[in-house]
């Protein structure tokens, strides 16, 4: 299998690269700083320095791949549109290439509350997370409107820690019990497992340690 990791230099992206290589996959690591970031040295790893908003860069990175893994990050104050516009360009180029499968990282606020509304729309949702939550919502809406086989992993607080293999998931809703944290290693492990199992195609996923 050949996978491409967008946001490969972030905490989640590094775990995706490391674990995918461990599984023996051919990996393309895409980002602005891939040559100056401490990524593994491996014959199966191709470093691609490119701009997320550049159509040609993204198109070329997608060619030959089976699965897209998106771990796009950015600021939390709403001024950074990397998540929403970046995913839109990835979707557009995937459709041109003919690639269908994408697993992307989002935020917990985009999951359903018990009454069927979104958590982000609740009165008690933390105000500091609303701007980035709106970015995640735009990314989710773009995926939902596409013809792709997408999975949107809606994460609580992401902790920079290795995989333990102990985590829970639920389609479209927060998992129960919910510890409101997920290790980067466990998140990457879930995403790579989902690339094979395809249990949550065209679903959001709640996840927790």
Tab-separated table of N, CA, C and O in Angstrom, residues 12 61 75 93 105 135 141 159 161 189 196-197:
chain	number	residue	atom	x	y	z
A	12	UNK	N	0.778	14.527	14.999
A	12	UNK	CA	0.020	13.379	14.478
A	12	UNK	C	0.650	12.880	13.192
A	12	UNK	O	0.784	11.666	12.978
A	61	UNK	N	1.556	14.798	-5.633
A	61	UNK	CA	1.760	13.987	-4.429
A	61	UNK	C	0.773	12.831	-4.353
A	61	UNK	O	1.095	11.762	-3.823
A	75	UNK	N	-3.422	27.379	13.532
A	75	UNK	CA	-3.822	28.167	14.694
A	75	UNK	C	-5.260	27.855	15.108
A	75	UNK	O	-6.050	27.339	14.319
A	93	UNK	N	-8.101	17.582	-5.993
A	93	UNK	CA	-7.035	16.859	-6.688
A	93	UNK	C	-7.248	15.346	-6.613
A	93	UNK	O	-6.889	14.625	-7.555
A	105	UNK	N	-8.214	14.211	10.088
A	105	UNK	CA	-8.353	14.587	11.488
A	105	UNK	C	-9.167	15.871	11.598
A	105	UNK	O	-8.903	16.857	10.906
A	135	UNK	N	-13.704	25.875	11.506
A	135	UNK	CA	-12.819	25.415	10.435
A	135	UNK	C	-13.010	23.914	10.195
A	135	UNK	O	-13.093	23.456	9.055
A	141	UNK	N	-17.910	19.480	5.996
A	141	UNK	CA	-18.944	19.723	4.981
A	141	UNK	C	-18.405	19.494	3.571
A	141	UNK	O	-19.121	18.987	2.700
A	159	UNK	N	-2.867	14.468	22.741
A	159	UNK	CA	-1.703	14.423	23.615
A	159	UNK	C	-0.546	13.782	22.858
A	159	UNK	O	-0.714	12.729	22.238
A	161	UNK	N	1.868	11.507	22.695
A	161	UNK	CA	2.279	10.299	23.416
A	161	UNK	C	2.157	9.103	22.484
A	161	UNK	O	1.401	9.116	21.517
A	189	UNK	N	-2.666	5.109	15.006
A	189	UNK	CA	-2.953	3.680	14.922
A	189	UNK	C	-4.369	3.436	14.421
A	189	UNK	O	-4.599	2.586	13.547
A	196	UNK	N	-7.407	0.026	6.388
A	196	UNK	CA	-7.542	-1.378	5.989
A	196	UNK	C	-8.958	-1.902	6.235
A	196	UNK	O	-9.562	-2.565	5.384
A	197	UNK	N	-9.503	-1.585	7.398
A	197	UNK	CA	-10.788	-2.166	7.807
A	197	UNK	C	-11.992	-1.462	7.180
A	197	UNK	O	-13.036	-2.089	6.962
